[in-house]
Coordinates of C-alpha atoms in Angstrom, one line a residue:
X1 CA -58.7 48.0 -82.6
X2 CA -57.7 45.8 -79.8
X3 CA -58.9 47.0 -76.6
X4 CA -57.5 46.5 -73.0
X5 CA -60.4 44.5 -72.0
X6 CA -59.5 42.3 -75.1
X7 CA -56.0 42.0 -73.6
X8 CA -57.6 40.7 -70.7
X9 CA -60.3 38.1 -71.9
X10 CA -57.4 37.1 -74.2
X11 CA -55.0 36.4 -71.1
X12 CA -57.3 34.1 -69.5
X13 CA -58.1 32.6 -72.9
X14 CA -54.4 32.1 -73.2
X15 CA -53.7 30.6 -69.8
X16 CA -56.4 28.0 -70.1
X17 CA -55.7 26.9 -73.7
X18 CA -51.7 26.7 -72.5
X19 CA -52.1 25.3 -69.1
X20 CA -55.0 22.9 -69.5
X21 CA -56.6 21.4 -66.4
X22 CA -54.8 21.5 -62.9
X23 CA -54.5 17.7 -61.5
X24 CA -57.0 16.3 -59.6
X25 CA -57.3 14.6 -55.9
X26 CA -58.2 11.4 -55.7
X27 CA -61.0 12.4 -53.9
X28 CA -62.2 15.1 -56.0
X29 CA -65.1 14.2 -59.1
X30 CA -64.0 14.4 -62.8
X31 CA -64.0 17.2 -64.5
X32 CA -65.5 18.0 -67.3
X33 CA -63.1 19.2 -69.7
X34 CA -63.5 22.0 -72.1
X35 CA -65.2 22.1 -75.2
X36 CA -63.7 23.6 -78.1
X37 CA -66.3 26.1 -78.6
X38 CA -66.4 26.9 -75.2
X39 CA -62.4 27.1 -75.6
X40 CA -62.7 29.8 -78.5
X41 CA -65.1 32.2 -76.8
X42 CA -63.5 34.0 -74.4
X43 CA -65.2 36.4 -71.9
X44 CA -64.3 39.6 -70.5
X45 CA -64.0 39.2 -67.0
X46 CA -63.7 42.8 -66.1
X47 CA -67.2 45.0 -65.1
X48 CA -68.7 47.2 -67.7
X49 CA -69.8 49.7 -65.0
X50 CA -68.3 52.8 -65.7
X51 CA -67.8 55.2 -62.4
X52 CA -67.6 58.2 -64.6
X53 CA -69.0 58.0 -68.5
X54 CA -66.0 60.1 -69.3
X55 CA -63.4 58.0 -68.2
X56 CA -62.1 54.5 -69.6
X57 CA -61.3 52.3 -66.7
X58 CA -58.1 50.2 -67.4
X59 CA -57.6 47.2 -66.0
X60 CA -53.8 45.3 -65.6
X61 CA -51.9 42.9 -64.3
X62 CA -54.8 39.5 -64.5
X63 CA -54.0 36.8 -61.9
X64 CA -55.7 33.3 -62.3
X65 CA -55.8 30.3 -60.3
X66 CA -57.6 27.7 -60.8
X67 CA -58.9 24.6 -58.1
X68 CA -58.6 21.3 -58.7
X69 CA -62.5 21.1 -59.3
X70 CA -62.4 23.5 -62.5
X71 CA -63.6 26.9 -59.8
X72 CA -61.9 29.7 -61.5
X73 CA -60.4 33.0 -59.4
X74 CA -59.4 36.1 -61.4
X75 CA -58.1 39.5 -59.9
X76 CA -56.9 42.2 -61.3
X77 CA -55.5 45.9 -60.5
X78 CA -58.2 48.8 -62.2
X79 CA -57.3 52.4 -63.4
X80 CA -60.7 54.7 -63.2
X81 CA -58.7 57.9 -63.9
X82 CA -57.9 58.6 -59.9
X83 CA -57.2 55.7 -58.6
X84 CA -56.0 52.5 -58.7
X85 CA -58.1 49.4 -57.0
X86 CA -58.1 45.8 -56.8
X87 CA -61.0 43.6 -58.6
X88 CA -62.2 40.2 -58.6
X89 CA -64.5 37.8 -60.4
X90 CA -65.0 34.5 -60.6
X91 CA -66.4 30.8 -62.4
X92 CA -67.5 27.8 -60.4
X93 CA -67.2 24.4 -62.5
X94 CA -69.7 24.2 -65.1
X95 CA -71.0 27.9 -64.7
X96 CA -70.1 31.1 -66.5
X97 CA -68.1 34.3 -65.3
X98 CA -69.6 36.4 -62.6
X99 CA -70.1 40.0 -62.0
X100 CA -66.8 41.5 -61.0
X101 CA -66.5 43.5 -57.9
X102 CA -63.7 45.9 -56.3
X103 CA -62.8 43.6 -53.4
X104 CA -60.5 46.2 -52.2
X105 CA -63.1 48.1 -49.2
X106 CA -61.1 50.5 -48.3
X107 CA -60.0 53.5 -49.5
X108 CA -56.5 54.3 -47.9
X109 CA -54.7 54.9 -51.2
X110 CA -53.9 53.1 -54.6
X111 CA -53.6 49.3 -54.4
X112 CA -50.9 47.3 -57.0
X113 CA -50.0 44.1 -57.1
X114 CA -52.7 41.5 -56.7
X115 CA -52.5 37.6 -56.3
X116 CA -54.5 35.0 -55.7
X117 CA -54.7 31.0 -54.4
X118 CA -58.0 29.0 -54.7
X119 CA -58.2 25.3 -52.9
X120 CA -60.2 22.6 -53.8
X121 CA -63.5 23.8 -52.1
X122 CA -63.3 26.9 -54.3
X123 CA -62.2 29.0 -51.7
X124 CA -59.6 32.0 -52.6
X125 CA -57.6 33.8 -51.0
X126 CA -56.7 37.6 -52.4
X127 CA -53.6 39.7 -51.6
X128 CA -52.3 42.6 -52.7
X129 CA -50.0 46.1 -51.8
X130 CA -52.0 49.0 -50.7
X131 CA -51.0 52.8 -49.9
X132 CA -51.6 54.4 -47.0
X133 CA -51.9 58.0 -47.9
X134 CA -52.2 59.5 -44.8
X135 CA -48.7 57.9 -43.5
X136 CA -46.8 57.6 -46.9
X137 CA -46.2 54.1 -47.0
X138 CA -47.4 50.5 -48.4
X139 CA -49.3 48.1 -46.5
X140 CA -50.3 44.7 -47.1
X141 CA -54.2 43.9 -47.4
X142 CA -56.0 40.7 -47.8
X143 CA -59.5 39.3 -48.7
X144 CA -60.9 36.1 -48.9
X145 CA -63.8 34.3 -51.5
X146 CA -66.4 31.8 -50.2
X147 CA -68.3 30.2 -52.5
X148 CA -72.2 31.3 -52.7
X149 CA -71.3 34.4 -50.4
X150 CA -68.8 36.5 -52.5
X151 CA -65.9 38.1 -51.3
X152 CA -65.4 39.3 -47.7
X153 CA -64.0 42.8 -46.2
X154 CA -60.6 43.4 -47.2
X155 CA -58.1 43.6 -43.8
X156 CA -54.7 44.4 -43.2
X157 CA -52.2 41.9 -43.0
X158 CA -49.1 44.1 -41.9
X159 CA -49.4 48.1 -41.7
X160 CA -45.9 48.3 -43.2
X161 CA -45.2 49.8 -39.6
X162 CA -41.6 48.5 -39.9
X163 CA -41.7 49.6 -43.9
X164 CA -43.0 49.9 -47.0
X165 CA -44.1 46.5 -48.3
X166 CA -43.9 44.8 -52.1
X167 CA -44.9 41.7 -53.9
X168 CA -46.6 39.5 -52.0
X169 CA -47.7 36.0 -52.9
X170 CA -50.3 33.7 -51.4
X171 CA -51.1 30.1 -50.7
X172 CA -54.4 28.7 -49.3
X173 CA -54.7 24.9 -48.3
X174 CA -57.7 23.0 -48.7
X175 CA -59.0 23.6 -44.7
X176 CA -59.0 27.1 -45.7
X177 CA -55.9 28.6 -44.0
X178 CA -53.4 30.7 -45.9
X179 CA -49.8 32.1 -45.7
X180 CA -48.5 35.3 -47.5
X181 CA -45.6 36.4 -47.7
X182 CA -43.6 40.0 -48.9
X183 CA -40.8 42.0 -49.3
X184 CA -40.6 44.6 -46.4
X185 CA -37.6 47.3 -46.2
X186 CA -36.8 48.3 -42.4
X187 CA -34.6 51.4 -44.3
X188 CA -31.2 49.4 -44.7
X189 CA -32.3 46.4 -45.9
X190 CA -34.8 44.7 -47.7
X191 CA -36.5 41.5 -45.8
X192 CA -38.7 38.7 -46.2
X193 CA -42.1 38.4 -44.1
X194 CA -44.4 36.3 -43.4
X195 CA -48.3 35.8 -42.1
X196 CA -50.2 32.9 -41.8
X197 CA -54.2 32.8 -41.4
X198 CA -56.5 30.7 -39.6
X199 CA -60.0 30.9 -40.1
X200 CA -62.1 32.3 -37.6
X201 CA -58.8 33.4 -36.0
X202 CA -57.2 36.0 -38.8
X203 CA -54.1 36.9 -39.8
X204 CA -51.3 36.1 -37.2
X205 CA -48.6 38.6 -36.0
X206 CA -46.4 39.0 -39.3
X207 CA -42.6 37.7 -38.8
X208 CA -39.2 37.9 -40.5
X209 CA -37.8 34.4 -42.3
X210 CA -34.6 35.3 -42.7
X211 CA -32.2 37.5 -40.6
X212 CA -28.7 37.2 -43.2
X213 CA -26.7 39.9 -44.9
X214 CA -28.2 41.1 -48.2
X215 CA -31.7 42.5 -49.9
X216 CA -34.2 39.5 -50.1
X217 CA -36.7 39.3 -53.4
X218 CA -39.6 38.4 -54.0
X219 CA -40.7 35.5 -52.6
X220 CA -42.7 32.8 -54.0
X221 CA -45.3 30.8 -51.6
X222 CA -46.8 27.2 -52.0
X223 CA -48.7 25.3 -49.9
X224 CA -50.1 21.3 -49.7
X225 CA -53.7 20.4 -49.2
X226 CA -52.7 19.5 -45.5
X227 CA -51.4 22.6 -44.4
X228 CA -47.6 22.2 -44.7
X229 CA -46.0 25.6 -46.1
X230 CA -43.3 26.4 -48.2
X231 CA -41.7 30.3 -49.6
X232 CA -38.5 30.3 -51.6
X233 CA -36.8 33.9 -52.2
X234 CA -32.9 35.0 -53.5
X235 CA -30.6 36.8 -51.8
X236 CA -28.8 39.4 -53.2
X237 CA -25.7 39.8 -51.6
X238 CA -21.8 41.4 -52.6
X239 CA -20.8 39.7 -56.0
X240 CA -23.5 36.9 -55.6
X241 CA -27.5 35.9 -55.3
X242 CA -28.7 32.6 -53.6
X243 CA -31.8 30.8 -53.5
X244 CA -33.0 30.7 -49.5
X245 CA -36.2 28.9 -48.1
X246 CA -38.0 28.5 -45.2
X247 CA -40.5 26.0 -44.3
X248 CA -43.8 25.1 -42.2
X249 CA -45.1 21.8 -41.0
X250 CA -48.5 21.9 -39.8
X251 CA -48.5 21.9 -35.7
X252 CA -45.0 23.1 -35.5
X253 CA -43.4 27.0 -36.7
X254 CA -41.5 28.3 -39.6
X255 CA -38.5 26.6 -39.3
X256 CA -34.8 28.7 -39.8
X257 CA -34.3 29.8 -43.3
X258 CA -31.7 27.6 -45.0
X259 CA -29.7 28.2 -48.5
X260 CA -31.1 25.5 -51.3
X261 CA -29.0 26.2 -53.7
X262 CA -25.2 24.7 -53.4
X263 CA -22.8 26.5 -56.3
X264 CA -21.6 30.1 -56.8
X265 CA -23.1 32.4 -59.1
X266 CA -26.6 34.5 -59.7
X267 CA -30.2 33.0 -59.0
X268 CA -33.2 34.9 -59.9
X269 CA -36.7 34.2 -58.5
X270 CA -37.8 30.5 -59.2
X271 CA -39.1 30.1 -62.6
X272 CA -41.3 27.1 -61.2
X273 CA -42.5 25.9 -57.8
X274 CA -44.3 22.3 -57.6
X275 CA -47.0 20.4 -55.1
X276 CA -47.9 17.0 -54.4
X277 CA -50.0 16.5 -51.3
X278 CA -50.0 12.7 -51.4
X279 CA -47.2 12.2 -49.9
X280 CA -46.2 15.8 -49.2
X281 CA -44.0 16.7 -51.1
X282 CA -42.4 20.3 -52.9
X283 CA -40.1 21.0 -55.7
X284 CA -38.4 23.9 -56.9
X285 CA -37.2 24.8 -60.2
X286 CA -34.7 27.9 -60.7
X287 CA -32.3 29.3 -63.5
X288 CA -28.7 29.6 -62.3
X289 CA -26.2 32.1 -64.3
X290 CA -22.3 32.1 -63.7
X291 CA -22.7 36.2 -64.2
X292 CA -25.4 38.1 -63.5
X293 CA -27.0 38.3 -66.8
X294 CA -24.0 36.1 -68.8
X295 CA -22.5 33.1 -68.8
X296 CA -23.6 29.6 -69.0
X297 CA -27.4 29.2 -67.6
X298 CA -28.1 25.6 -66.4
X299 CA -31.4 24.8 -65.2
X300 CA -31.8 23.4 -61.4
X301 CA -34.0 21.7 -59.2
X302 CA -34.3 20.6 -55.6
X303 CA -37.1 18.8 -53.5
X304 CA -38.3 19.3 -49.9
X305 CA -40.3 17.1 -48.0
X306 CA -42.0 17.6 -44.6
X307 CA -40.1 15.4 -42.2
X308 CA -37.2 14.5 -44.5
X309 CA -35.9 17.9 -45.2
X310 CA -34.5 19.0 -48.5
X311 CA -32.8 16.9 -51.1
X312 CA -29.4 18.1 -52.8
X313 CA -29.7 20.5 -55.3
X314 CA -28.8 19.5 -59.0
X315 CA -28.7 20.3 -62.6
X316 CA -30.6 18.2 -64.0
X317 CA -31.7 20.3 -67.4
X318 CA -28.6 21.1 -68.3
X319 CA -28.5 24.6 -70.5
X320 CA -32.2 23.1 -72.1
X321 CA -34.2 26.0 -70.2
X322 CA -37.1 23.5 -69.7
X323 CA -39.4 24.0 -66.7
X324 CA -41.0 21.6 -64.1
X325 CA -44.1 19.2 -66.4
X326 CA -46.2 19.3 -63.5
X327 CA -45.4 23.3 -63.3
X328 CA -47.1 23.5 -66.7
X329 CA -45.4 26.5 -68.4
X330 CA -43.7 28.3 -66.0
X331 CA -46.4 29.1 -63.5
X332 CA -45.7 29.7 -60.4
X333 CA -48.9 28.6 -58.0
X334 CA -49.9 25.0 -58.3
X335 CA -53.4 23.5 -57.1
X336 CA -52.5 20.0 -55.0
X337 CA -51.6 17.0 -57.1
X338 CA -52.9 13.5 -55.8
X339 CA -49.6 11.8 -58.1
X340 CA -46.4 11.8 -56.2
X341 CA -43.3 14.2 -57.7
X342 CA -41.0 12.2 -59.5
X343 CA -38.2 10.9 -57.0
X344 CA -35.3 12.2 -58.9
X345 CA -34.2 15.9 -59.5
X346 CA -33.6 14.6 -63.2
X347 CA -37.0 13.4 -63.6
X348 CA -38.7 16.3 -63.2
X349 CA -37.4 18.0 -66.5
X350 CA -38.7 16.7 -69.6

């Protein structure tokens, strides 16, 4: 029978015969690409360390990225019968699978909801929801990858102080700073916060985006090789949902959270987010529904550049369903692209 560690070496099997490679810089060296064989044997990523003999660890949820080099991240959330903890493994170009690790180092309470963001050095950045048993309530935790010295201590981004915390998402740039981002409930609402991290610094004081009427959802994150930030939620809000952003530009501050999308109706998280680093550039796919599960669905798309602002949203995919090219497939997190997004909103569907 099929096991759960099958599952798993078949997920990453599946997202790299699906995906295919992530665009390179111009500066970065080709890449070798896959063999077939290599292509058809896929390996179990997950440790075969057992903590007790009796027990079947179960591992869920696999999160991949993948640099523009060919480095491979992978983390995952584990199941040893008590507990549930974050792990992590990990490919350079050219080399096999590593030995995975638990990456989560401290032991506060079951962790959930891992992701992860590699740059083109092979540095990753890790993220995940963690429980604090001894206040009853969710933090956020972080750890980062360097190549050639494994993964670091994991450390709190936000203590969930304010409230529990939920699905966060990560970006890492190519200097090695990250932002993350989360859902965060103060009691009567649900928010959107942010963190950004500087190495050698840490994590910075966490900080609201938006301050509207309305629950906030998850939010997705993206950043360019430069620095420049981006993270794209929906509102929910009385008979309606919008799509809100906020945006960074190295040197300056998150600037005030704007609405992206310009016509009534229900949007759901963004089914794609794109990057281009030369020039800067972002783009943002999204389904948009008349009701909030029925109606007519049309496909749209807006662009944001830093220093030009946001270009009108439009549908350009009509009821088609497509997703962003560059996007590949609907995922979410992109390594940087060296080629330019198209300059249309219709271009961008295919």
């Amino acid at each position: 029978h099929i096991t759960v560690f099958a599952l798993l070496a078949l997920s990453a099997f599946i997202f790299l015969t699906a995906c295919g490679p992530v665009p390179r810089t111009s500066q970065s060296p080709p890449a070798a690409q896959p063999t077939v064989a290599a292509l058809l044997t896929p390996k179990t990523l997950e440790s075969t360390l057992r903590l007790d003999p009796g027990i079947e660890e179960i591992p869920f949820y696999p999160q991949i990225a993948e640099s523009t080099h060919g480095d491979v991240v992978a983390v995952w959330e584990q199941f040893d019968g008590e507990r549930h903890s974050i792990w992590g493994n990990s490919r350079r170009v050219h080399q096999d699978w590593g030995r995975a690790h638990v990456i989560q180092t401290s032991d506060t309470g079951h962790s959930y909801s891992p992701r992860v963001a590699v740059n083109a050095l092979g540095q990753a950045a890790a993220i995940w929801v963690q429980m604090d048993s001894a206040l009853q309530t969710y933090g956020i935790w972080s750890s980062r990858l360097e190549p050639g010295a494994g993964w670091g201590a994991a450390v709190q981004v936000e203590r969930g102080n304010v409230g529990p915390t939920y699905a966060p998402g990560i970006a890492i740039d190519d200097r090695g700073h990250a932002v993350a981002a989360w859902q965060q409930s103060d009691g009567s609402r649900v928010n959107v916060r942010a963190s950004w991290f500087t190495p050698g610094a840490g994590w910075g004081q966490a900080s609201p985006l938006e301050q509207g009427k309305g629950d906030l959802g998850t939010p997705q994150v993206a950043m360019d090789a430069g620095g420049n930030a981006l993270v794209v939620w929906p509102r929910f809000h009385l008979d309606r949902s919008e799509l809100w952003a906020s945006t960074y530009v190295v040197g300056g501050a998150w600037d005030q959270a704007m609405r992206i999308d310009s016509v009534p109706g229900y949007v759901h998280t963004p089914r794609a987010m794109a990057v281009a680093s030369v020039p800067s550039q972002f783009a943002v796919l999204w389904d948009h529904h008349e009701g909030f599960v029925t109606g007519p669905a049309g496909v749209w798309a807006s662009q944001y550049q830093p220093g030009r602002g946001w270009r009108a949203s439009s549908a350009p995919c009509a009821d088609k369903l497509q997703v962003l090219a560059t996007a590949r497939a609907d995922k979410v997190s992109l390594a940087a692209s060296a080629k330019p997004l198209p300059t249309t909103n219709t271009e961008i569907c295919y």
